[in-house]
Amino acid sequence: MERIRSASAVDSEATSLRGMISQGWPSARERCPTELGAFWRFRSELTTENEIILRNTAVFIPKSLRREMLELAHSGHYRFEASWERARECILWPSLKAELREWCDSCSSCLSYQPRQPKEKLSLTPDATYPFQIIYQDLFTHSGKQYLVTVDVYSDYFEIDDLGADTTAERLVRATQKHFSRYGAPMELHSDNGPQFTSATFQDFLASWGTVHVTSSPYFPQSNGKAEAAVKVAKGLLKKCKINGEEYEYALLELRNTIQSDGLSRAQKFFSRPLRSKLPSRMDSNFIFDENLVENNESKRKKVK
């Protein structure tokens, strides 16, 4: 926020806009300066706070920082529509939507891993009424390492654990146990019939935490579709980040903050709040926690269904 404040102080567009907000907008658009015409339709929503221009929660970004913000907004490597929903909550400038679309469309990582043919969505997942009540797990290999994905049914929030080159039942237990200690013991854990999941070590561990283990049928593996979908996203994220030398952990953070089809992000559904990231946010100063968000989340989820 300090960098934005400093850059705004020497940015001509920001200076003109601050002045207009301070002195008041003209009564007709025809009398509005040409360079500020793009702000006319939402002029009443613009405010200033410590020399920073805001539109609700979105921060006006001066020209010198826009390329950096485009990179951050697309760091989760989501399609344009999802990246736009994420960006519009945090940042603002007149041509943001067009520039972000061009950025997403020309992303070398995304172009390298475009899906050839989208698969139909599976609807075999049991309903959950709160976060981490029902979870799915799956293992996958990437660049010689084994990874564990743990996905929450309620929110689609998921974790990625690097288990090293050799995945044993003991390593699976250690990774899973950490998630249980953070989020609580789930009622059900769903997985395939892999040897690590069906081992006595893992079975005893789940029993000790009071979690029921549900395995997919070897003749109907689609029943583990929730985990497979998360694996697909996780693999894509690791591959795309490797191309650009990015840290996948930060990309995962932005992915968790990205708005989904129900109008909420994974983080909002899981924690009832967005997660602070490198994108500017009012969370940096005076964020107010909304205790009613959990109830609102559930109402939205029911409407979507």
Tab-separated table of C-alpha atoms in Angstrom:
chain	number	residue	atom	x	y	z
A	1	MET	CA	0.000	0.000	0.000
A	2	GLU	CA	2.932	2.362	0.643
A	3	ARG	CA	4.271	1.671	-2.839
A	4	ILE	CA	0.855	2.412	-4.329
A	5	ARG	CA	0.612	5.618	-2.304
A	6	SER	CA	4.066	6.776	-3.444
A	7	ALA	CA	3.423	5.910	-7.098
A	8	SER	CA	0.010	7.602	-6.998
A	9	ALA	CA	1.596	10.825	-5.790
A	10	VAL	CA	3.491	11.203	-9.090
A	11	ASP	CA	0.864	9.659	-11.390
A	12	SER	CA	-1.010	12.301	-13.410
A	13	GLU	CA	-4.227	10.278	-13.710
A	14	ALA	CA	-4.306	9.579	-9.971
A	15	THR	CA	-3.635	13.234	-9.186
A	16	SER	CA	-6.500	14.410	-11.428
A	17	LEU	CA	-8.861	11.801	-10.018
A	18	ARG	CA	-8.046	12.673	-6.383
A	19	GLY	CA	-8.677	16.304	-7.150
A	20	MET	CA	-12.044	15.558	-8.744
A	21	ILE	CA	-13.126	13.390	-5.802
A	22	SER	CA	-12.081	16.144	-3.395
A	23	GLN	CA	-13.704	19.115	-5.154
A	24	GLY	CA	-16.763	17.254	-6.466
A	25	TRP	CA	-17.817	16.011	-9.889
A	26	PRO	CA	-19.523	18.286	-12.439
A	27	SER	CA	-23.282	18.063	-12.889
A	28	ALA	CA	-23.022	16.679	-16.449
A	29	ARG	CA	-20.634	14.206	-18.049
A	30	GLU	CA	-19.935	16.658	-20.886
A	31	ARG	CA	-18.197	18.902	-18.373
A	32	CYS	CA	-16.045	16.073	-17.032
A	33	PRO	CA	-12.361	16.082	-18.123
A	34	THR	CA	-11.801	13.596	-20.947
A	35	GLU	CA	-9.148	11.633	-19.051
A	36	LEU	CA	-11.611	10.972	-16.219
A	37	GLY	CA	-14.604	10.017	-18.377
A	38	ALA	CA	-14.109	6.312	-17.729
A	39	PHE	CA	-14.803	6.867	-14.032
A	40	TRP	CA	-18.073	8.767	-14.541
A	41	ARG	CA	-20.527	5.888	-14.219
A	42	PHE	CA	-19.243	4.907	-10.762
A	43	ARG	CA	-18.045	8.326	-9.598
A	44	SER	CA	-20.219	8.219	-6.478
A	45	GLU	CA	-18.423	5.048	-5.331
A	46	LEU	CA	-14.946	6.616	-5.398
A	47	THR	CA	-13.307	7.730	-2.165
A	48	THR	CA	-9.803	8.513	-0.929
A	49	GLU	CA	-8.087	7.144	2.131
A	50	ASN	CA	-4.598	8.379	3.051
A	51	GLU	CA	-4.082	9.593	-0.540
A	52	ILE	CA	-5.094	6.192	-1.979
A	53	ILE	CA	-8.147	6.073	-4.272
A	54	LEU	CA	-10.718	3.374	-3.572
A	55	ARG	CA	-13.849	2.021	-5.191
A	56	ASN	CA	-15.381	-0.022	-2.403
A	57	THR	CA	-12.619	-2.599	-1.751
A	58	ALA	CA	-10.738	-2.038	-5.034
A	59	VAL	CA	-7.606	0.136	-4.991
A	60	PHE	CA	-6.775	2.430	-7.923
A	61	ILE	CA	-3.407	1.381	-9.374
A	62	PRO	CA	-1.101	3.983	-10.965
A	63	LYS	CA	0.404	3.173	-14.356
A	64	SER	CA	3.867	2.234	-13.064
A	65	LEU	CA	2.504	-0.702	-11.034
A	66	ARG	CA	-0.131	-2.107	-13.408
A	67	ARG	CA	2.012	-4.761	-15.090
A	68	GLU	CA	2.960	-6.150	-11.688
A	69	MET	CA	-0.693	-6.260	-10.616
A	70	LEU	CA	-1.721	-8.079	-13.804
A	71	GLU	CA	0.886	-10.726	-13.071
A	72	LEU	CA	-0.356	-11.112	-9.502
A	73	ALA	CA	-4.009	-11.255	-10.544
A	74	HIS	CA	-3.280	-14.137	-12.926
A	75	SER	CA	-0.743	-15.950	-10.735
A	76	GLY	CA	-3.299	-18.709	-10.071
A	77	HIS	CA	-3.397	-19.296	-13.877
A	78	TYR	CA	-7.175	-19.398	-13.976
A	79	ARG	CA	-9.110	-18.568	-17.123
A	80	PHE	CA	-9.873	-14.903	-17.765
A	81	GLU	CA	-13.380	-14.909	-16.258
A	82	ALA	CA	-12.171	-16.211	-12.894
A	83	SER	CA	-9.074	-13.978	-12.888
A	84	TRP	CA	-11.311	-10.978	-13.595
A	85	GLU	CA	-13.641	-11.782	-10.703
A	86	ARG	CA	-10.604	-11.934	-8.420
A	87	ALA	CA	-8.956	-8.771	-9.770
A	88	ARG	CA	-12.030	-6.509	-9.716
A	89	GLU	CA	-12.334	-6.974	-5.938
A	90	CYS	CA	-8.804	-5.683	-5.327
A	91	ILE	CA	-7.591	-3.374	-8.078
A	92	LEU	CA	-8.937	-0.689	-10.409
A	93	TRP	CA	-7.981	1.287	-13.496
A	94	PRO	CA	-9.981	2.175	-16.650
A	95	SER	CA	-8.631	-0.479	-19.027
A	96	LEU	CA	-8.076	-3.210	-16.420
A	97	LYS	CA	-10.546	-5.707	-17.906
A	98	ALA	CA	-9.174	-5.472	-21.442
A	99	GLU	CA	-5.549	-5.612	-20.283
A	100	LEU	CA	-6.207	-8.585	-18.006
A	101	ARG	CA	-7.956	-10.457	-20.839
A	102	GLU	CA	-4.949	-9.866	-23.106
A	103	TRP	CA	-2.601	-10.963	-20.306
A	104	CYS	CA	-4.543	-14.206	-19.721
A	105	ASP	CA	-4.889	-14.963	-23.428
A	106	SER	CA	-1.143	-14.544	-24.012
A	107	CYS	CA	0.073	-16.373	-20.870
A	108	SER	CA	2.717	-18.840	-22.079
A	109	SER	CA	2.082	-21.225	-19.186
A	110	CYS	CA	-1.660	-21.410	-19.847
A	111	LEU	CA	-1.169	-21.794	-23.602
A	112	SER	CA	1.204	-24.718	-23.012
A	113	TYR	CA	-1.341	-26.631	-20.955
A	114	GLN	CA	-4.675	-25.883	-22.574
A	115	PRO	CA	-7.084	-28.815	-22.137
A	116	ARG	CA	-7.876	-30.533	-25.421
A	117	GLN	CA	-11.407	-31.529	-24.530
A	118	PRO	CA	-13.238	-30.659	-21.295
A	119	LYS	CA	-14.775	-33.605	-19.473
A	120	GLU	CA	-18.297	-33.664	-18.181
A	121	LYS	CA	-18.705	-32.714	-14.541
A	122	LEU	CA	-19.291	-35.553	-12.122
A	123	SER	CA	-22.109	-35.277	-9.612
A	124	LEU	CA	-21.318	-38.208	-7.317
A	125	THR	CA	-19.984	-36.215	-4.380
A	126	PRO	CA	-21.878	-36.371	-1.071
A	127	ASP	CA	-23.163	-33.107	0.396
A	128	ALA	CA	-21.375	-31.457	3.305
A	129	THR	CA	-22.872	-28.820	5.618
A	130	TYR	CA	-19.650	-27.303	6.980
A	131	PRO	CA	-15.925	-27.099	6.069
A	132	PHE	CA	-13.773	-30.208	6.459
A	133	GLN	CA	-16.741	-32.408	7.319
A	134	ILE	CA	-16.098	-34.611	4.259
A	135	ILE	CA	-12.756	-34.670	2.448
A	136	TYR	CA	-11.234	-36.473	-0.534
A	137	GLN	CA	-7.607	-37.486	-1.002
A	138	ASP	CA	-5.545	-38.659	-3.951
A	139	LEU	CA	-1.874	-39.112	-4.831
A	140	PHE	CA	-0.151	-38.001	-8.017
A	141	THR	CA	3.357	-37.807	-9.439
A	142	HIS	CA	5.003	-34.658	-10.799
A	143	SER	CA	8.674	-34.155	-11.754
A	144	GLY	CA	9.768	-37.288	-9.925
A	145	LYS	CA	7.974	-36.440	-6.693
A	146	GLN	CA	4.830	-37.787	-5.079
A	147	TYR	CA	2.167	-35.308	-4.006
A	148	LEU	CA	-0.928	-35.663	-1.858
A	149	VAL	CA	-4.041	-33.604	-2.573
A	150	THR	CA	-6.619	-33.173	0.193
A	151	VAL	CA	-9.818	-31.429	-0.934
A	152	ASP	CA	-12.749	-30.253	1.171
A	153	VAL	CA	-16.186	-31.085	-0.251
A	154	TYR	CA	-17.963	-28.051	1.231
A	155	SER	CA	-15.657	-25.384	-0.215
A	156	ASP	CA	-13.395	-27.072	-2.820
A	157	TYR	CA	-10.504	-25.722	-0.723
A	158	PHE	CA	-7.546	-28.054	-1.123
A	159	GLU	CA	-4.035	-28.646	0.188
A	160	ILE	CA	-0.989	-29.934	-1.724
A	161	ASP	CA	1.643	-31.912	0.212
A	162	ASP	CA	5.056	-32.841	-1.201
A	163	LEU	CA	5.674	-36.414	0.045
A	164	GLY	CA	9.058	-36.851	-1.650
A	165	ALA	CA	10.199	-39.549	-4.020
A	166	ASP	CA	8.793	-42.524	-2.114
A	167	THR	CA	5.264	-42.379	-0.749
A	168	THR	CA	4.782	-44.641	2.240
A	169	ALA	CA	1.721	-45.074	4.442
A	170	GLU	CA	3.649	-43.421	7.284
A	171	ARG	CA	4.272	-40.273	5.210
A	172	LEU	CA	0.629	-40.231	4.186
A	173	VAL	CA	-0.414	-40.416	7.828
A	174	ARG	CA	1.945	-37.601	8.880
A	175	ALA	CA	0.668	-35.257	6.175
A	176	THR	CA	-2.983	-36.073	6.854
A	177	GLN	CA	-2.549	-35.765	10.611
A	178	LYS	CA	-1.313	-32.177	10.202
A	179	HIS	CA	-4.484	-31.271	8.323
A	180	PHE	CA	-6.639	-32.891	10.997
A	181	SER	CA	-4.859	-30.877	13.705
A	182	ARG	CA	-5.433	-27.613	11.764
A	183	TYR	CA	-9.007	-28.100	10.612
A	184	GLY	CA	-10.418	-30.843	12.821
A	185	ALA	CA	-11.120	-34.523	12.216
A	186	PRO	CA	-13.507	-35.020	9.276
A	187	MET	CA	-16.518	-37.272	9.468
A	188	GLU	CA	-15.542	-39.038	6.241
A	189	LEU	CA	-12.365	-39.378	4.172
A	190	HIS	CA	-12.812	-40.640	0.604
A	191	SER	CA	-9.989	-42.116	-1.482
A	192	ASP	CA	-9.238	-44.737	-4.089
A	193	ASN	CA	-7.992	-48.230	-3.245
A	194	GLY	CA	-4.290	-47.415	-3.476
A	195	PRO	CA	-2.018	-49.467	-1.184
A	196	GLN	CA	-1.150	-46.498	1.036
A	197	PHE	CA	-4.826	-45.732	1.665
A	198	THR	CA	-5.808	-49.348	2.328
A	199	SER	CA	-2.800	-50.103	4.537
A	200	ALA	CA	-3.331	-51.067	8.178
A	201	THR	CA	-1.255	-48.030	9.203
A	202	PHE	CA	-3.619	-45.577	7.518
A	203	GLN	CA	-6.743	-47.462	8.571
A	204	ASP	CA	-5.650	-47.468	12.236
A	205	PHE	CA	-4.849	-43.777	12.038
A	206	LEU	CA	-8.319	-42.871	10.728
A	207	ALA	CA	-10.015	-45.080	13.310
A	208	SER	CA	-8.083	-43.362	16.112
A	209	TRP	CA	-9.431	-39.970	14.953
A	210	GLY	CA	-12.990	-41.232	14.535
A	211	THR	CA	-13.019	-40.731	10.759
A	212	VAL	CA	-14.871	-43.134	8.466
A	213	HIS	CA	-12.886	-44.237	5.407
A	214	VAL	CA	-14.867	-44.556	2.154
A	215	THR	CA	-13.040	-46.047	-0.842
A	216	SER	CA	-14.073	-45.882	-4.477
A	217	SER	CA	-15.114	-49.019	-6.295
A	218	PRO	CA	-12.396	-50.400	-8.609
A	219	TYR	CA	-15.157	-50.789	-11.219
A	220	PHE	CA	-16.408	-47.231	-10.752
A	221	PRO	CA	-13.391	-44.952	-10.097
A	222	GLN	CA	-15.432	-41.849	-10.992
A	223	SER	CA	-16.755	-41.898	-7.430
A	224	ASN	CA	-13.429	-40.352	-6.437
A	225	GLY	CA	-14.021	-37.557	-8.957
A	226	LYS	CA	-13.760	-34.731	-6.418
A	227	ALA	CA	-10.138	-35.691	-5.666
A	228	GLU	CA	-9.345	-36.267	-9.341
A	229	ALA	CA	-10.631	-32.788	-10.208
A	230	ALA	CA	-8.425	-31.249	-7.507
A	231	VAL	CA	-5.437	-33.262	-8.769
A	232	LYS	CA	-6.018	-31.891	-12.267
A	233	VAL	CA	-5.990	-28.317	-10.952
A	234	ALA	CA	-2.941	-28.998	-8.748
A	235	LYS	CA	-0.961	-30.581	-11.579
A	236	GLY	CA	-1.769	-27.713	-13.905
A	237	LEU	CA	-0.684	-25.218	-11.268
A	238	LEU	CA	2.666	-26.961	-10.694
A	239	LYS	CA	3.372	-27.232	-14.412
A	240	LYS	CA	2.454	-23.628	-15.209
A	241	CYS	CA	4.448	-22.246	-12.293
A	242	LYS	CA	7.495	-24.283	-13.311
A	243	ILE	CA	7.487	-22.694	-16.781
A	244	ASN	CA	7.711	-19.168	-15.362
A	245	GLY	CA	9.841	-20.074	-12.337
A	246	GLU	CA	7.037	-19.040	-9.973
A	247	GLU	CA	6.382	-20.283	-6.472
A	248	TYR	CA	3.368	-22.576	-6.610
A	249	GLU	CA	2.525	-21.767	-2.976
A	250	TYR	CA	1.666	-18.175	-3.860
A	251	ALA	CA	-0.236	-19.250	-6.962
A	252	LEU	CA	-2.216	-21.586	-4.708
A	253	LEU	CA	-3.041	-18.659	-2.418
A	254	GLU	CA	-4.452	-16.636	-5.314
A	255	LEU	CA	-6.364	-19.670	-6.551
A	256	ARG	CA	-7.964	-19.981	-3.101
A	257	ASN	CA	-8.999	-16.328	-3.294
A	258	THR	CA	-10.450	-16.610	-6.807
A	259	ILE	CA	-14.238	-16.323	-7.039
A	260	GLN	CA	-16.013	-19.503	-8.179
A	261	SER	CA	-19.320	-20.004	-9.971
A	262	ASP	CA	-21.338	-19.565	-6.749
A	263	GLY	CA	-19.949	-16.043	-6.237
A	264	LEU	CA	-17.582	-16.988	-3.410
A	265	SER	CA	-13.964	-18.081	-3.246
A	266	ARG	CA	-12.665	-21.294	-1.716
A	267	ALA	CA	-11.175	-19.260	1.140
A	268	GLN	CA	-14.444	-17.443	1.863
A	269	LYS	CA	-16.336	-20.721	2.061
A	270	PHE	CA	-13.672	-22.417	4.159
A	271	PHE	CA	-12.593	-19.583	6.512
A	272	SER	CA	-15.522	-17.155	6.038
A	273	ARG	CA	-13.038	-14.484	4.901
A	274	PRO	CA	-10.628	-13.812	2.041
A	275	LEU	CA	-6.929	-14.497	2.625
A	276	ARG	CA	-4.451	-11.617	2.585
A	277	SER	CA	-2.188	-11.744	-0.481
A	278	LYS	CA	0.202	-9.476	-2.398
A	279	LEU	CA	-2.702	-7.773	-4.158
A	280	PRO	CA	-3.722	-4.570	-2.354
A	281	SER	CA	-6.586	-4.937	0.076
A	282	ARG	CA	-8.273	-3.055	2.873
A	283	MET	CA	-7.266	-6.020	5.005
A	284	ASP	CA	-3.886	-4.313	5.124
A	285	SER	CA	-5.287	-1.676	7.466
A	286	ASN	CA	-8.846	-1.776	8.769
A	287	PHE	CA	-10.407	-5.082	7.731
A	288	ILE	CA	-13.629	-5.829	9.616
A	289	PHE	CA	-14.563	-9.493	10.027
A	290	ASP	CA	-18.117	-10.270	8.950
A	291	GLU	CA	-19.509	-12.829	11.379
A	292	ASN	CA	-22.611	-13.274	9.202
A	293	LEU	CA	-20.593	-14.519	6.207
A	294	VAL	CA	-20.908	-18.198	7.169
A	295	GLU	CA	-24.700	-17.965	7.125
A	296	ASN	CA	-24.642	-16.023	3.850
A	297	ASN	CA	-22.319	-18.625	2.299
A	298	GLU	CA	-24.746	-21.418	3.104
A	299	SER	CA	-27.674	-19.475	1.618
A	300	LYS	CA	-25.762	-18.898	-1.631
A	301	ARG	CA	-24.741	-22.537	-1.831
A	302	LYS	CA	-28.363	-23.641	-1.513
A	303	LYS	CA	-29.468	-21.234	-4.256
A	304	VAL	CA	-26.791	-22.585	-6.615
A	305	LYS	CA	-27.975	-26.152	-5.985
